[in-house]
Amino acid sequence: MMVIVSAKRALQPQARAAEEYILKQLSNIQIPATLIFNKMDLVKDERNLLEPVVNRYLAGYKHFTRTLYVSALFNDGLMTVKDTLCSKALPAPWLYPPTQTSEMAPLKRVEDIIRVEFFKRLNYYLPYSLKQENAVWMENEKDGSLMITQNIYVERDSQQKIIIGAKGRIITAVIHEARQKIANALKKPKVQLFIKIKTRKRQ
């Protein structure tokens, strides 16, 4: 069993209620578990503040055998998570055919690829505040190509300039890299990708 905690949220005062709820649910279980703190990229300068949180989890559930600190966004520590899972896995028939590389829906994979490319370039300026909306998804049956238009919403007009970058460098690089990765992930001969940056209207 693995228990995954958002490192950034775990440091917020209101997270104590969620923490207590999780430990209460775990009190009915007595199996070895791995405690994982994800999104460590958001607390790199506050890592020492996590120690009390870690200690509370370890004290609240005595069956944690390992604690891992990872950043899924930057692929930091994920191999250790994979190795931990593999070491605990029991022999069994495969659930999916060998040709299937993911159970994630194609649209979700596309959104994740685009999101990662933005975060790689924004350097925490807009962490986790981007909202995505798929506007166009059109597959050409003749040549197998795919055309995608994504709307990216930010919270303020001033953030649009950050997302686009000087002379459009950031958004151009994102489109270029994401287009290639989408084509590889979905096995498409050609992908046309258009990204529009918009400001989210406040309700």
Coordinates of C-alpha atoms in Angstrom, one line a residue:
M1 CA 0.0 0.0 0.0
M2 CA 1.1 3.5 -0.7
V3 CA -0.1 6.7 0.9
I4 CA 0.6 9.8 -1.2
V5 CA 0.5 13.3 0.4
S6 CA 0.9 16.6 -1.4
A7 CA 3.9 18.2 0.3
K8 CA 2.8 21.8 -0.3
R9 CA -0.7 21.3 1.1
A10 CA 0.6 19.3 4.0
L11 CA 2.3 22.4 5.3
Q12 CA -1.0 24.4 5.3
P13 CA -2.8 24.6 8.7
Q14 CA -6.1 23.4 7.2
A15 CA -4.3 20.2 6.1
R16 CA -4.4 18.9 9.6
A17 CA -8.0 17.9 9.3
A18 CA -7.2 15.8 6.2
E19 CA -4.2 14.3 7.9
E20 CA -6.3 13.2 10.9
Y21 CA -8.9 11.8 8.6
I22 CA -6.3 9.7 6.7
L23 CA -4.8 8.4 9.8
K24 CA -8.2 7.5 11.2
Q25 CA -9.0 5.5 8.0
L26 CA -5.6 3.8 8.3
S27 CA -6.3 2.7 11.9
N28 CA -8.5 0.0 10.5
I29 CA -5.7 -1.4 8.3
Q30 CA -2.6 -3.3 9.4
I31 CA -0.5 -3.9 6.4
P32 CA 3.0 -2.5 5.4
A33 CA 2.8 0.8 3.6
T34 CA 5.1 3.4 1.9
L35 CA 4.5 7.1 2.7
I36 CA 5.1 9.3 -0.3
F37 CA 5.4 13.1 -0.3
N38 CA 4.8 14.4 -3.8
K39 CA 5.3 17.9 -5.3
M40 CA 8.5 18.4 -3.5
D41 CA 9.5 20.9 -6.2
L42 CA 7.1 23.3 -4.5
V43 CA 8.7 23.1 -1.0
K44 CA 12.3 22.8 -1.9
D45 CA 13.1 25.8 0.4
E46 CA 10.8 24.5 3.2
R47 CA 11.7 20.9 3.3
N48 CA 12.7 21.1 7.0
L49 CA 9.1 22.2 7.8
L50 CA 7.9 18.8 6.6
E51 CA 9.6 16.9 9.5
P52 CA 6.8 17.4 12.0
V53 CA 4.3 16.3 9.4
V54 CA 6.3 13.1 8.6
N55 CA 6.6 12.3 12.3
R56 CA 2.9 12.6 12.8
Y57 CA 2.2 10.2 10.0
L58 CA 4.8 7.7 11.2
A59 CA 3.4 7.9 14.7
G60 CA -0.2 7.7 13.6
Y61 CA 0.4 4.5 11.5
K62 CA 3.0 2.1 12.8
H63 CA 3.1 0.1 9.6
F64 CA 4.9 2.6 7.4
T65 CA 8.1 0.9 6.3
R66 CA 9.5 3.6 4.0
T67 CA 9.2 7.3 3.3
L68 CA 9.8 8.7 -0.1
Y69 CA 10.0 12.3 -1.4
V70 CA 9.3 12.8 -5.1
S71 CA 8.3 15.3 -7.7
A72 CA 6.2 13.7 -10.4
L73 CA 6.4 16.9 -12.4
F74 CA 10.2 16.7 -12.7
N75 CA 10.4 12.9 -12.7
D76 CA 12.4 13.1 -9.5
G77 CA 12.2 9.9 -7.4
L78 CA 9.7 8.2 -9.6
M79 CA 12.1 5.3 -10.4
T80 CA 12.4 4.6 -6.6
V81 CA 8.6 4.5 -6.4
K82 CA 8.5 2.1 -9.4
D83 CA 11.2 -0.1 -7.9
T84 CA 9.3 -0.2 -4.6
L85 CA 6.1 -1.2 -6.3
C86 CA 7.8 -3.9 -8.3
S87 CA 9.5 -5.3 -5.3
K88 CA 6.1 -5.8 -3.6
A89 CA 4.3 -7.1 -6.6
L90 CA 3.2 -10.7 -6.7
P91 CA 3.4 -12.8 -9.9
A92 CA 0.1 -12.7 -11.8
P93 CA -1.2 -12.6 -15.3
W94 CA -1.0 -9.3 -17.2
L95 CA -4.1 -7.2 -17.0
Y96 CA -3.5 -5.4 -20.3
P97 CA -2.1 -6.5 -23.7
P98 CA 1.6 -5.9 -24.3
T99 CA 0.8 -3.4 -27.1
Q100 CA -1.1 -1.1 -24.7
T101 CA 1.2 1.5 -23.3
S102 CA -1.2 3.4 -21.1
E103 CA -4.7 3.3 -19.7
M104 CA -4.9 7.1 -19.7
A105 CA -7.4 8.6 -22.1
P106 CA -5.7 10.3 -25.1
L107 CA -7.0 13.8 -24.2
K108 CA -5.6 13.5 -20.6
R109 CA -2.2 12.4 -22.0
V110 CA -2.2 15.4 -24.3
E111 CA -3.1 17.8 -21.5
D112 CA -0.4 16.4 -19.2
I113 CA 2.2 16.7 -22.0
I114 CA 1.3 20.4 -22.6
R115 CA 1.2 21.2 -18.9
V116 CA 4.7 19.7 -18.3
E117 CA 6.2 21.7 -21.1
F118 CA 4.8 24.9 -19.6
F119 CA 6.1 24.1 -16.2
K120 CA 9.6 23.2 -17.5
R121 CA 9.9 26.8 -18.8
L122 CA 8.0 28.8 -16.2
N123 CA 10.2 28.0 -13.3
Y124 CA 7.5 28.2 -10.6
Y125 CA 6.1 31.6 -11.8
L126 CA 2.7 30.0 -12.2
P127 CA 2.8 26.7 -10.4
Y128 CA -0.3 24.6 -10.8
S129 CA -2.5 27.7 -11.6
L130 CA -3.0 27.0 -15.3
K131 CA -6.4 25.6 -16.4
Q132 CA -6.8 23.8 -19.6
E133 CA -9.7 23.4 -21.9
N134 CA -9.8 21.3 -25.1
A135 CA -11.5 23.3 -27.9
V136 CA -10.8 21.2 -31.0
W137 CA -9.9 17.5 -31.4
M138 CA -10.1 16.5 -35.0
E139 CA -8.6 13.3 -36.5
N140 CA -8.1 12.9 -40.2
E141 CA -9.1 9.3 -41.2
K142 CA -7.3 9.5 -44.5
D143 CA -3.8 10.3 -43.3
G144 CA -4.1 9.6 -39.5
S145 CA -3.1 13.1 -38.6
L146 CA -4.5 14.9 -35.5
M147 CA -5.4 18.6 -35.0
I148 CA -5.7 19.9 -31.5
T149 CA -6.6 23.3 -30.2
Q150 CA -6.2 23.9 -26.4
N151 CA -7.3 27.0 -24.4
I152 CA -5.0 27.8 -21.5
Y153 CA -6.6 30.0 -18.8
V154 CA -4.6 32.2 -16.4
E155 CA -5.9 34.2 -13.5
R156 CA -4.8 37.6 -14.6
D157 CA -4.1 39.4 -17.9
S158 CA -0.5 40.2 -16.8
Q159 CA 0.1 36.4 -16.6
Q160 CA -0.5 36.0 -20.3
K161 CA 2.8 37.8 -21.1
I162 CA 4.6 35.3 -18.8
I163 CA 3.0 32.3 -20.5
I164 CA 3.7 33.6 -24.0
G165 CA 7.2 34.8 -23.3
A166 CA 9.3 37.5 -25.0
K167 CA 8.5 37.5 -28.7
G168 CA 6.4 34.4 -28.1
R169 CA 9.4 32.2 -27.3
I170 CA 7.9 30.2 -24.5
I171 CA 4.6 29.3 -26.2
T172 CA 6.4 28.6 -29.4
A173 CA 8.8 26.2 -27.7
V174 CA 5.9 24.5 -25.8
I175 CA 4.0 23.9 -29.0
H176 CA 7.1 22.6 -30.8
E177 CA 8.1 20.1 -28.0
A178 CA 4.6 19.1 -27.1
R179 CA 3.6 18.4 -30.7
Q180 CA 6.4 16.0 -31.1
K181 CA 5.7 14.2 -27.8
I182 CA 2.0 14.0 -28.5
A183 CA 2.7 12.4 -31.9
N184 CA 5.0 9.8 -30.3
A185 CA 2.6 9.1 -27.4
L186 CA -0.4 8.7 -29.6
K187 CA 1.5 7.2 -32.6
K188 CA 0.3 9.8 -35.0
P189 CA 2.2 10.6 -38.2
K190 CA 1.5 14.3 -37.8
V191 CA 0.0 16.5 -35.1
Q192 CA -1.1 20.1 -35.5
L193 CA -1.2 21.9 -32.1
F194 CA -2.7 25.3 -31.5
I195 CA -2.7 26.9 -28.0
K196 CA -4.6 30.0 -27.1
I197 CA -3.9 31.9 -23.9
K198 CA -6.9 33.4 -22.2
T199 CA -7.8 35.1 -18.8
R200 CA -10.3 33.2 -16.7
K201 CA -13.4 35.3 -16.1
R202 CA -14.2 35.7 -12.4
Q203 CA -17.6 34.6 -11.3

